[in-house]
Amino acid sequence: MGRRALPAIDPAIDLSPYLYTFEQLQPWDPDSLFASGQPLEIEVGSGKGLFMQRAALQFPEHNFLGIEIARKYARFSAYRLAQQQLSNAVMVAGDAHRIFRELVPDASLAAIHIYFPDPWWKMRHKKRRVLNEWFAAQIERTLLPGGALHFWTDVQEYYDSGLDILAGATGLRGPLPVAEEPPDTEMDYRTHFERRTRLHGEPVYRSEFRKGT
């Protein structure tokens, strides 16, 4: 399922407190991005930002940083955060691999979220998948003891290969079962992709992994 056109953004809303580039993250100082120093969670591939908005509202005691390589989607996600005037969530328009490789310190994240990543269907393109052996090691490196990885997809082949990669490249505990919860409202889903997938009656493959304490 492809992405639909984005709604218009109100140009009167200032996005600068919510939208950053890779260069603006240097030197790495998450406390400068948020109103208060709290445990940090990162979402890789935020799309239209539904998870970022809902998570920041539901868990005000945590900070959330979303990474989206497509600037127009990063900008729209930042717009959603700005509309809610959230002080515990920001977006970065950039490459997650580069951000993890060059900026994110060891044992610094409470959780990492990867929801419905691009499956890169063609065999020659699968090396572009965000969840590969190198990134799996980065996940383990950057999670705090007890920290969690949340990996969901609607592609069973990607799910199965992702679990194999995590088992072979990390010592994370999992996959732990994740129950499918019935939505309370029309938009009570983890992401827009989850909503569309479930409304089409198609399966979602969910897993959680934990770093040992």
CSV table of C-alpha atoms in Angstrom, one decimal:
chain,number,residue,atom,x,y,z
A,1,MET,CA,0.0,0.0,0.0
A,2,GLY,CA,1.5,3.3,-1.1
A,3,ARG,CA,1.4,6.6,0.8
A,4,ARG,CA,-1.5,9.0,0.1
A,5,ALA,CA,-1.1,12.7,-0.5
A,6,LEU,CA,-0.5,14.8,2.6
A,7,PRO,CA,-3.0,17.4,3.8
A,8,ALA,CA,-2.0,21.0,3.6
A,9,ILE,CA,0.0,22.6,6.4
A,10,ASP,CA,-1.0,25.9,7.9
A,11,PRO,CA,2.0,28.2,7.0
A,12,ALA,CA,1.2,30.4,10.1
A,13,ILE,CA,2.3,27.6,12.5
A,14,ASP,CA,6.0,27.8,13.4
A,15,LEU,CA,7.6,24.3,12.9
A,16,SER,CA,11.2,25.3,14.0
A,17,PRO,CA,10.8,24.0,17.6
A,18,TYR,CA,9.7,20.6,16.2
A,19,LEU,CA,11.7,20.0,13.0
A,20,TYR,CA,15.4,19.5,12.9
A,21,THR,CA,18.1,18.4,10.5
A,22,PHE,CA,21.1,16.1,11.1
A,23,GLU,CA,23.4,19.1,11.4
A,24,GLN,CA,21.2,20.8,14.0
A,25,LEU,CA,21.5,17.7,16.2
A,26,GLN,CA,25.3,18.3,16.6
A,27,PRO,CA,26.6,18.2,19.2
A,28,TRP,CA,24.2,15.5,20.5
A,29,ASP,CA,22.3,17.0,23.5
A,30,PRO,CA,18.7,15.6,23.7
A,31,ASP,CA,18.0,17.7,26.7
A,32,SER,CA,18.3,20.8,24.6
A,33,LEU,CA,15.4,19.5,22.3
A,34,PHE,CA,12.8,19.0,25.0
A,35,ALA,CA,11.3,21.0,27.9
A,36,SER,CA,12.7,18.5,30.5
A,37,GLY,CA,15.2,15.7,30.7
A,38,GLN,CA,13.3,12.5,30.6
A,39,PRO,CA,13.9,9.0,29.2
A,40,LEU,CA,14.2,9.2,25.4
A,41,GLU,CA,12.5,7.0,22.8
A,42,ILE,CA,13.3,7.1,19.1
A,43,GLU,CA,11.0,6.1,16.2
A,44,VAL,CA,12.7,5.2,13.0
A,45,GLY,CA,10.5,6.0,10.0
A,46,SER,CA,7.7,8.2,11.4
A,47,GLY,CA,5.7,8.6,8.2
A,48,LYS,CA,2.8,10.9,8.9
A,49,GLY,CA,3.5,11.0,12.6
A,50,LEU,CA,0.5,9.3,14.1
A,51,PHE,CA,2.6,7.3,16.6
A,52,MET,CA,4.7,10.3,17.6
A,53,GLN,CA,1.6,12.4,18.3
A,54,ARG,CA,-0.2,9.7,20.2
A,55,ALA,CA,2.8,8.4,22.2
A,56,ALA,CA,3.8,11.9,23.3
A,57,LEU,CA,0.3,12.6,24.5
A,58,GLN,CA,-0.1,9.3,26.2
A,59,PHE,CA,3.4,9.2,27.9
A,60,PRO,CA,4.3,12.8,28.9
A,61,GLU,CA,6.9,11.4,31.2
A,62,HIS,CA,9.0,10.3,28.2
A,63,ASN,CA,10.6,12.3,25.3
A,64,PHE,CA,10.2,11.1,21.7
A,65,LEU,CA,12.4,11.8,18.7
A,66,GLY,CA,11.1,10.7,15.3
A,67,ILE,CA,13.4,10.2,12.4
A,68,GLU,CA,12.0,10.4,8.8
A,69,ILE,CA,14.2,10.4,5.7
A,70,ALA,CA,11.5,12.0,3.5
A,71,ARG,CA,11.5,15.7,4.4
A,72,LYS,CA,7.9,16.3,3.4
A,73,TYR,CA,6.7,13.6,5.8
A,74,ALA,CA,9.1,14.8,8.6
A,75,ARG,CA,7.7,18.2,8.1
A,76,PHE,CA,4.1,17.0,8.3
A,77,SER,CA,4.8,15.0,11.4
A,78,ALA,CA,6.4,18.1,13.0
A,79,TYR,CA,3.2,20.0,12.1
A,80,ARG,CA,1.1,17.5,14.0
A,81,LEU,CA,3.3,18.0,17.0
A,82,ALA,CA,3.2,21.7,16.7
A,83,GLN,CA,-0.6,21.7,16.5
A,84,GLN,CA,-0.7,19.9,19.9
A,85,GLN,CA,2.1,22.2,21.3
A,86,LEU,CA,3.8,19.1,22.6
A,87,SER,CA,7.0,19.7,24.6
A,88,ASN,CA,8.2,16.1,24.7
A,89,ALA,CA,8.4,15.3,20.9
A,90,VAL,CA,10.4,16.5,18.0
A,91,MET,CA,11.1,15.3,14.4
A,92,VAL,CA,14.4,15.0,12.5
A,93,ALA,CA,14.5,14.9,8.7
A,94,GLY,CA,17.4,12.6,8.0
A,95,ASP,CA,18.9,9.1,7.7
A,96,ALA,CA,18.4,7.0,10.8
A,97,HIS,CA,21.5,4.9,10.0
A,98,ARG,CA,23.7,8.0,10.0
A,99,ILE,CA,22.1,9.4,13.1
A,100,PHE,CA,22.6,6.2,15.1
A,101,ARG,CA,26.2,5.7,13.7
A,102,GLU,CA,27.4,9.2,14.3
A,103,LEU,CA,25.3,10.7,17.2
A,104,VAL,CA,23.4,8.3,19.5
A,105,PRO,CA,25.5,7.2,22.5
A,106,ASP,CA,25.7,3.7,24.0
A,107,ALA,CA,22.9,2.8,26.5
A,108,SER,CA,21.0,6.0,26.0
A,109,LEU,CA,17.5,5.0,24.8
A,110,ALA,CA,14.5,3.7,26.7
A,111,ALA,CA,13.0,2.3,23.5
A,112,ILE,CA,13.3,2.1,19.7
A,113,HIS,CA,10.2,1.9,17.5
A,114,ILE,CA,10.2,0.5,14.0
A,115,TYR,CA,6.7,0.3,12.5
A,116,PHE,CA,5.9,-0.8,8.9
A,117,PRO,CA,9.3,0.0,7.4
A,118,ASP,CA,9.7,0.0,3.6
A,119,PRO,CA,10.1,-3.6,2.6
A,120,TRP,CA,12.2,-2.9,-0.5
A,121,TRP,CA,10.5,-5.8,-2.4
A,122,LYS,CA,13.2,-6.4,-5.1
A,123,MET,CA,16.0,-8.7,-4.1
A,124,ARG,CA,18.7,-6.3,-5.2
A,125,HIS,CA,17.1,-3.5,-3.0
A,126,LYS,CA,16.7,-5.5,0.2
A,127,LYS,CA,20.1,-4.3,1.4
A,128,ARG,CA,18.4,-0.9,1.8
A,129,ARG,CA,16.1,-2.2,4.5
A,130,VAL,CA,16.5,-0.3,7.8
A,131,LEU,CA,16.6,-3.5,9.8
A,132,ASN,CA,19.8,-5.2,8.8
A,133,GLU,CA,22.6,-6.8,10.8
A,134,TRP,CA,24.5,-3.5,11.3
A,135,PHE,CA,21.4,-1.7,12.5
A,136,ALA,CA,20.4,-4.6,14.8
A,137,ALA,CA,23.8,-4.2,16.5
A,138,GLN,CA,23.1,-0.4,16.8
A,139,ILE,CA,19.8,-1.1,18.4
A,140,GLU,CA,21.4,-3.3,21.1
A,141,ARG,CA,24.2,-0.8,21.6
A,142,THR,CA,22.0,2.2,22.1
A,143,LEU,CA,19.3,0.7,24.3
A,144,LEU,CA,19.5,1.1,28.0
A,145,PRO,CA,19.4,-2.1,30.1
A,146,GLY,CA,15.8,-3.1,30.1
A,147,GLY,CA,15.1,-1.0,27.1
A,148,ALA,CA,12.7,-2.2,24.4
A,149,LEU,CA,12.6,-2.6,20.6
A,150,HIS,CA,9.2,-2.6,19.0
A,151,PHE,CA,9.2,-4.0,15.5
A,152,TRP,CA,5.9,-4.3,13.5
A,153,THR,CA,5.3,-4.9,9.8
A,154,ASP,CA,2.6,-6.1,7.5
A,155,VAL,CA,5.1,-8.1,5.4
A,156,GLN,CA,5.6,-11.6,6.8
A,157,GLU,CA,8.9,-12.2,4.9
A,158,TYR,CA,10.3,-9.0,6.4
A,159,TYR,CA,9.1,-10.0,9.8
A,160,ASP,CA,10.6,-13.4,9.7
A,161,SER,CA,13.9,-12.2,8.3
A,162,GLY,CA,14.0,-9.4,10.9
A,163,LEU,CA,13.6,-11.9,13.7
A,164,ASP,CA,16.4,-14.0,12.2
A,165,ILE,CA,18.6,-10.9,12.0
A,166,LEU,CA,17.9,-9.9,15.6
A,167,ALA,CA,18.5,-13.4,16.9
A,168,GLY,CA,21.8,-13.7,15.0
A,169,ALA,CA,23.2,-10.2,15.5
A,170,THR,CA,22.1,-9.3,19.1
A,171,GLY,CA,21.5,-10.8,22.5
A,172,LEU,CA,18.1,-9.1,22.9
A,173,ARG,CA,15.4,-11.1,24.6
A,174,GLY,CA,12.5,-11.9,22.3
A,175,PRO,CA,10.4,-11.9,20.3
A,176,LEU,CA,7.9,-11.3,23.1
A,177,PRO,CA,4.2,-11.5,22.2
A,178,VAL,CA,2.3,-8.3,21.5
A,179,ALA,CA,-1.5,-8.6,21.6
A,180,GLU,CA,-3.7,-6.9,19.0
A,181,GLU,CA,-5.8,-4.3,20.8
A,182,PRO,CA,-9.2,-3.3,19.5
A,183,PRO,CA,-9.3,0.5,18.6
A,184,ASP,CA,-11.4,2.7,20.8
A,185,THR,CA,-11.7,5.4,18.1
A,186,GLU,CA,-11.3,5.6,14.3
A,187,MET,CA,-7.7,6.7,14.7
A,188,ASP,CA,-6.8,4.6,17.7
A,189,TYR,CA,-4.0,2.7,15.9
A,190,ARG,CA,-0.2,2.7,16.3
A,191,THR,CA,0.4,4.2,12.9
A,192,HIS,CA,-1.6,5.0,9.7
A,193,PHE,CA,-0.2,1.9,8.1
A,194,GLU,CA,-1.6,-0.2,10.9
A,195,ARG,CA,-5.0,1.4,10.5
A,196,ARG,CA,-5.1,0.8,6.7
A,197,THR,CA,-3.8,-2.8,7.0
A,198,ARG,CA,-6.3,-3.8,9.7
A,199,LEU,CA,-9.2,-2.0,7.9
A,200,HIS,CA,-8.3,-4.1,4.8
A,201,GLY,CA,-8.5,-7.3,7.0
A,202,GLU,CA,-4.8,-8.0,6.5
A,203,PRO,CA,-2.5,-9.3,9.3
A,204,VAL,CA,0.0,-7.2,11.2
A,205,TYR,CA,3.1,-9.0,12.6
A,206,ARG,CA,4.2,-7.5,15.9
A,207,SER,CA,7.2,-8.2,18.2
A,208,GLU,CA,8.9,-6.7,21.2
A,209,PHE,CA,12.5,-7.3,22.2
A,210,ARG,CA,14.2,-6.4,25.5
A,211,LYS,CA,17.8,-5.7,26.4
A,212,GLY,CA,19.0,-7.6,29.4
A,213,THR,CA,19.6,-5.7,32.7
